mmCIF file of C-alpha atoms in Angstrom:
data_model
loop_
_atom_site.group_PDB
_atom_site.id
_atom_site.type_symbol
_atom_site.label_atom_id
_atom_site.label_comp_id
_atom_site.label_asym_id
_atom_site.label_seq_id
_atom_site.Cartn_x
_atom_site.Cartn_y
_atom_site.Cartn_z
ATOM 1 C CA UNK A 770 -63.950 18.702 -42.557
ATOM 2 C CA UNK A 771 -61.847 16.292 -44.417
ATOM 3 C CA UNK A 772 -60.028 13.247 -42.625
ATOM 4 C CA UNK A 773 -56.637 15.051 -43.644
ATOM 5 C CA UNK A 774 -57.671 18.662 -42.263
ATOM 6 C CA UNK A 775 -55.515 19.308 -38.955
ATOM 7 C CA UNK A 776 -57.787 21.674 -38.119
ATOM 8 C CA UNK A 777 -60.874 20.182 -35.740
ATOM 9 C CA UNK A 778 -63.562 22.977 -36.124
ATOM 10 C CA UNK A 779 -64.754 25.010 -33.304
ATOM 11 C CA UNK A 780 -63.995 23.199 -29.953
ATOM 12 C CA UNK A 781 -60.791 22.464 -27.750
ATOM 13 C CA UNK A 782 -57.910 20.177 -29.475
ATOM 14 C CA UNK A 783 -58.055 17.016 -27.314
ATOM 15 C CA UNK A 784 -55.393 15.196 -25.700
ATOM 16 C CA UNK A 785 -53.819 13.012 -28.561
ATOM 17 C CA UNK A 786 -54.228 14.999 -30.856
ATOM 18 C CA UNK A 787 -52.070 17.024 -33.289
ATOM 19 C CA UNK A 788 -51.555 20.790 -32.501
ATOM 20 C CA UNK A 789 -50.031 23.383 -35.401
ATOM 21 C CA UNK A 790 -48.347 26.449 -35.006
ATOM 22 C CA UNK A 791 -47.664 26.765 -31.054
ATOM 23 C CA UNK A 792 -44.463 25.026 -30.641
ATOM 24 C CA UNK A 793 -42.872 28.002 -29.284
ATOM 25 C CA UNK A 794 -45.594 28.527 -26.848
ATOM 26 C CA UNK A 795 -45.674 25.174 -25.482
ATOM 27 C CA UNK A 796 -41.863 25.243 -25.013
ATOM 28 C CA UNK A 797 -42.145 28.515 -23.160
ATOM 29 C CA UNK A 798 -44.970 27.654 -21.154
ATOM 30 C CA UNK A 799 -42.987 24.331 -20.422
ATOM 31 C CA UNK A 800 -39.977 26.081 -19.377
ATOM 32 C CA UNK A 801 -42.029 28.503 -17.043
ATOM 33 C CA UNK A 802 -43.780 25.689 -15.525
ATOM 34 C CA UNK A 803 -40.657 23.718 -15.018
ATOM 35 C CA UNK A 804 -38.796 26.711 -13.387
ATOM 36 C CA UNK A 805 -41.434 28.248 -11.279
ATOM 37 C CA UNK A 806 -43.512 25.119 -10.167
ATOM 38 C CA UNK A 807 -46.689 27.213 -10.096
ATOM 39 C CA UNK A 808 -47.791 29.070 -12.986
ATOM 40 C CA UNK A 809 -51.118 30.983 -14.234
ATOM 41 C CA UNK A 810 -51.622 30.675 -18.065
ATOM 42 C CA UNK A 811 -54.120 33.502 -19.139
ATOM 43 C CA UNK A 812 -55.574 34.788 -22.335
ATOM 44 C CA UNK A 813 -58.777 36.301 -23.693
ATOM 45 C CA UNK A 814 -61.734 33.695 -24.154
ATOM 46 C CA UNK A 815 -61.290 31.750 -27.102
ATOM 47 C CA UNK A 816 -57.475 32.156 -27.620
ATOM 48 C CA UNK A 817 -56.925 28.247 -27.135
ATOM 49 C CA UNK A 818 -55.735 27.887 -23.644
ATOM 50 C CA UNK A 819 -57.234 24.487 -23.327
ATOM 51 C CA UNK A 820 -55.940 23.191 -26.510
ATOM 52 C CA UNK A 821 -52.612 24.321 -25.948
ATOM 53 C CA UNK A 822 -52.590 22.635 -22.586
ATOM 54 C CA UNK A 823 -54.354 19.268 -23.666
ATOM 55 C CA UNK A 824 -52.649 18.543 -26.980
ATOM 56 C CA UNK A 825 -49.455 20.214 -26.590
ATOM 57 C CA UNK A 826 -48.125 20.770 -23.057
ATOM 58 C CA UNK A 827 -49.479 17.819 -21.570
ATOM 59 C CA UNK A 828 -47.494 15.391 -23.891
ATOM 60 C CA UNK A 829 -44.350 17.579 -23.491
ATOM 61 C CA UNK A 830 -44.966 17.277 -19.692
ATOM 62 C CA UNK A 831 -45.165 13.499 -19.847
ATOM 63 C CA UNK A 832 -42.155 12.972 -22.092
ATOM 64 C CA UNK A 833 -39.930 15.059 -19.577
ATOM 65 C CA UNK A 834 -41.548 12.492 -16.873
ATOM 66 C CA UNK A 835 -43.622 14.927 -15.228
ATOM 67 C CA UNK A 836 -46.820 12.885 -13.514
ATOM 68 C CA UNK A 837 -49.809 14.956 -15.115
ATOM 69 C CA UNK A 838 -53.073 14.005 -13.497
ATOM 70 C CA UNK A 839 -56.462 14.492 -15.006
ATOM 71 C CA UNK A 840 -57.541 18.036 -15.667
ATOM 72 C CA UNK A 841 -59.237 19.603 -12.913
ATOM 73 C CA UNK A 842 -62.713 21.786 -12.990
ATOM 74 C CA UNK A 843 -64.086 23.454 -9.703
ATOM 75 C CA UNK A 844 -67.826 24.088 -11.165
ATOM 76 C CA UNK A 845 -69.276 21.045 -9.168
ATOM 77 C CA UNK A 846 -72.924 21.618 -7.763
ATOM 78 C CA UNK A 847 -73.011 19.059 -4.763
ATOM 79 C CA UNK A 848 -76.761 19.391 -3.855
ATOM 80 C CA UNK A 849 -77.400 16.550 -6.248
ATOM 81 C CA UNK A 850 -75.102 14.393 -4.076
ATOM 82 C CA UNK A 851 -76.824 14.275 -0.819
ATOM 83 C CA UNK A 852 -74.179 15.764 1.076
ATOM 84 C CA UNK A 853 -73.972 18.151 3.970
ATOM 85 C CA UNK A 854 -75.072 21.806 3.204
ATOM 86 C CA UNK A 855 -71.741 22.879 4.271
ATOM 87 C CA UNK A 856 -69.840 20.742 2.060
ATOM 88 C CA UNK A 857 -66.897 22.696 0.062
ATOM 89 C CA UNK A 858 -67.994 22.676 -3.242
ATOM 90 C CA UNK A 859 -64.777 23.556 -4.983
ATOM 91 C CA UNK A 860 -62.648 21.259 -2.877
ATOM 92 C CA UNK A 861 -64.819 18.370 -3.801
ATOM 93 C CA UNK A 862 -65.134 19.151 -7.322
ATOM 94 C CA UNK A 863 -61.291 19.194 -7.115
ATOM 95 C CA UNK A 864 -61.281 15.730 -5.626
ATOM 96 C CA UNK A 865 -63.679 14.143 -7.858
ATOM 97 C CA UNK A 866 -62.268 15.421 -10.846
ATOM 98 C CA UNK A 867 -58.945 13.606 -9.862
ATOM 99 C CA UNK A 868 -60.829 10.611 -8.943
ATOM 100 C CA UNK A 869 -62.714 9.866 -12.394
ATOM 101 C CA UNK A 870 -59.016 9.000 -13.706
ATOM 102 C CA UNK A 871 -58.772 5.986 -11.418
ATOM 103 C CA UNK A 872 -60.328 2.635 -12.001
ATOM 104 C CA UNK A 873 -64.091 2.556 -11.216
ATOM 105 C CA UNK A 874 -63.630 -0.113 -8.503
ATOM 106 C CA UNK A 875 -61.417 2.138 -6.882
ATOM 107 C CA UNK A 876 -62.790 5.561 -6.839
ATOM 108 C CA UNK A 877 -63.795 6.626 -3.361
ATOM 109 C CA UNK A 878 -67.513 8.214 -2.869
ATOM 110 C CA UNK A 879 -68.175 11.647 -2.613
ATOM 111 C CA UNK A 880 -69.207 11.624 0.948
ATOM 112 C CA UNK A 881 -65.772 9.970 1.632
ATOM 113 C CA UNK A 882 -63.899 12.848 -0.396
ATOM 114 C CA UNK A 883 -65.903 15.378 1.296
ATOM 115 C CA UNK A 884 -64.305 14.370 4.757
ATOM 116 C CA UNK A 885 -60.495 14.417 3.409
ATOM 117 C CA UNK A 886 -58.591 17.657 3.105
ATOM 118 C CA UNK A 887 -57.061 18.047 0.003
ATOM 119 C CA UNK A 888 -53.360 17.255 1.189
ATOM 120 C CA UNK A 889 -54.707 13.905 2.684
ATOM 121 C CA UNK A 890 -56.429 13.196 -0.776
ATOM 122 C CA UNK A 891 -53.496 13.841 -2.843
ATOM 123 C CA UNK A 892 -51.044 12.018 -0.612
ATOM 124 C CA UNK A 893 -53.392 8.767 -0.462
ATOM 125 C CA UNK A 894 -54.055 8.763 -4.384
ATOM 126 C CA UNK A 895 -52.371 5.632 -5.904
ATOM 127 C CA UNK A 896 -49.661 6.397 -8.598
ATOM 128 C CA UNK A 897 -47.865 3.648 -10.887
ATOM 129 C CA UNK A 898 -44.813 2.804 -9.519
ATOM 130 C CA UNK A 899 -43.008 3.701 -12.583
ATOM 131 C CA UNK A 900 -44.253 7.263 -12.049
ATOM 132 C CA UNK A 901 -43.585 7.467 -8.499
ATOM 133 C CA UNK A 902 -40.484 9.907 -9.023
ATOM 134 C CA UNK A 903 -41.910 11.868 -11.367
ATOM 135 C CA UNK A 904 -43.246 15.683 -10.317
ATOM 136 C CA UNK A 905 -47.137 15.483 -9.760
ATOM 137 C CA UNK A 906 -48.750 18.282 -11.755
ATOM 138 C CA UNK A 907 -52.428 19.527 -11.173
ATOM 139 C CA UNK A 908 -53.741 21.519 -14.067
ATOM 140 C CA UNK A 909 -56.723 23.571 -13.078
ATOM 141 C CA UNK A 910 -58.670 24.550 -16.373
ATOM 142 C CA UNK A 911 -61.444 27.260 -16.614
ATOM 143 C CA UNK A 912 -60.380 28.394 -13.333
ATOM 144 C CA UNK A 913 -62.254 31.573 -13.431
ATOM 145 C CA UNK A 914 -65.126 29.194 -12.373
ATOM 146 C CA UNK A 915 -64.059 29.639 -8.759
ATOM 147 C CA UNK A 916 -65.218 33.126 -8.907
ATOM 148 C CA UNK A 917 -68.130 32.827 -11.069
ATOM 149 C CA UNK A 918 -69.711 29.648 -9.590
ATOM 150 C CA UNK A 919 -71.460 30.505 -6.177
ATOM 151 C CA UNK A 920 -70.056 33.859 -6.410
ATOM 152 C CA UNK A 921 -71.122 35.077 -2.712
ATOM 153 C CA UNK A 922 -69.865 31.996 -0.947
ATOM 154 C CA UNK A 923 -66.421 33.744 -0.201
ATOM 155 C CA UNK A 924 -65.805 31.618 2.894
ATOM 156 C CA UNK A 925 -66.049 28.420 0.526
ATOM 157 C CA UNK A 926 -63.013 30.148 -1.784
ATOM 158 C CA UNK A 927 -61.239 31.047 1.130
ATOM 159 C CA UNK A 928 -61.240 27.559 2.477
ATOM 160 C CA UNK A 929 -60.236 26.323 -0.948
ATOM 161 C CA UNK A 930 -56.958 28.273 -1.418
ATOM 162 C CA UNK A 931 -56.130 27.813 2.223
ATOM 163 C CA UNK A 932 -55.911 23.830 1.416
ATOM 164 C CA UNK A 933 -54.541 24.417 -1.820
ATOM 165 C CA UNK A 934 -52.064 26.673 -0.176
ATOM 166 C CA UNK A 935 -51.233 23.797 2.104
ATOM 167 C CA UNK A 936 -50.596 21.380 -0.376
ATOM 168 C CA UNK A 937 -48.623 23.442 -2.810
ATOM 169 C CA UNK A 938 -46.508 24.276 0.067
ATOM 170 C CA UNK A 939 -45.250 21.077 0.726
ATOM 171 C CA UNK A 940 -43.306 21.633 -2.731
ATOM 172 C CA UNK A 941 -44.428 17.941 -3.794
ATOM 173 C CA UNK A 942 -46.783 19.299 -6.486
ATOM 174 C CA UNK A 943 -46.617 21.437 -9.315
ATOM 175 C CA UNK A 944 -49.761 23.710 -10.616
ATOM 176 C CA UNK A 945 -51.193 25.275 -13.749
ATOM 177 C CA UNK A 946 -54.032 27.628 -13.522
ATOM 178 C CA UNK A 947 -55.691 27.966 -16.912
ATOM 179 C CA UNK A 948 -58.165 31.061 -16.793
ATOM 180 C CA UNK A 949 -59.369 33.862 -18.847
ATOM 181 C CA UNK A 950 -57.365 36.896 -18.493
ATOM 182 C CA UNK A 951 -60.465 39.285 -17.699
ATOM 183 C CA UNK A 952 -60.685 37.630 -13.956
ATOM 184 C CA UNK A 953 -56.987 37.606 -13.506
ATOM 185 C CA UNK A 954 -57.168 40.676 -11.064
ATOM 186 C CA UNK A 955 -60.452 38.975 -9.235
ATOM 187 C CA UNK A 956 -58.122 36.580 -7.682
ATOM 188 C CA UNK A 957 -56.462 39.273 -5.503
ATOM 189 C CA UNK A 958 -58.329 38.504 -2.191
ATOM 190 C CA UNK A 959 -57.071 34.909 -2.380
ATOM 191 C CA UNK A 960 -53.749 34.541 -4.363
ATOM 192 C CA UNK A 961 -51.965 35.460 -0.729
ATOM 193 C CA UNK A 962 -52.561 32.079 0.332
ATOM 194 C CA UNK A 963 -50.682 30.326 -2.963
ATOM 195 C CA UNK A 964 -47.108 30.163 -2.961
ATOM 196 C CA UNK A 965 -45.716 32.720 -5.298
ATOM 197 C CA UNK A 966 -49.169 34.478 -4.895
ATOM 198 C CA UNK A 967 -50.036 33.414 -8.579
ATOM 199 C CA UNK A 968 -47.442 35.919 -9.655
ATOM 200 C CA UNK A 969 -45.919 33.820 -12.301
ATOM 201 C CA UNK A 970 -48.026 34.335 -15.046
ATOM 202 C CA UNK A 971 -47.884 33.464 -18.980
ATOM 203 C CA UNK A 972 -49.988 35.046 -21.467
ATOM 204 C CA UNK A 973 -51.417 33.130 -24.432
#
């Protein structure tokens, strides 16, 4: 690899790095999200979904005055945090992902976060005054982890979708779900709790 080589090698392209050859897909995905508010981005594994979102879509959204919060993962194992056994790992993982973007002295503890509903958390999270009128955009990357992590904990998954659906029902939040397309059909038992039932899709 040379300093002028535009290809970063076998890893996702990160925020702030250039992405090449994806202008049409970035614009089309932006248009879909802007129009539909809740979109599922899917593709085979390794097609470049994370790179497209981080290096292409995120800068485009921010340039168009969308407040894009830190990318969310739902793969946390709460057993290392000394929390009650019934703590919902998917909800807590979502809140902890978003907390990592805040200054360390303002981050809330896992114990406190575990007691807050997702909607209460989203509403209480501080925002820069310059972005308070911008639509909040939540990006869930590798969202198939909701199915593969603790696969038998169906009740936790239902509770997660119930709280996420409550938040999205307000109309105050945009959401992009990024997942491998071979898991798309497996979300059928849960998608009814989400506005649009995860029916607005974009294939990369």
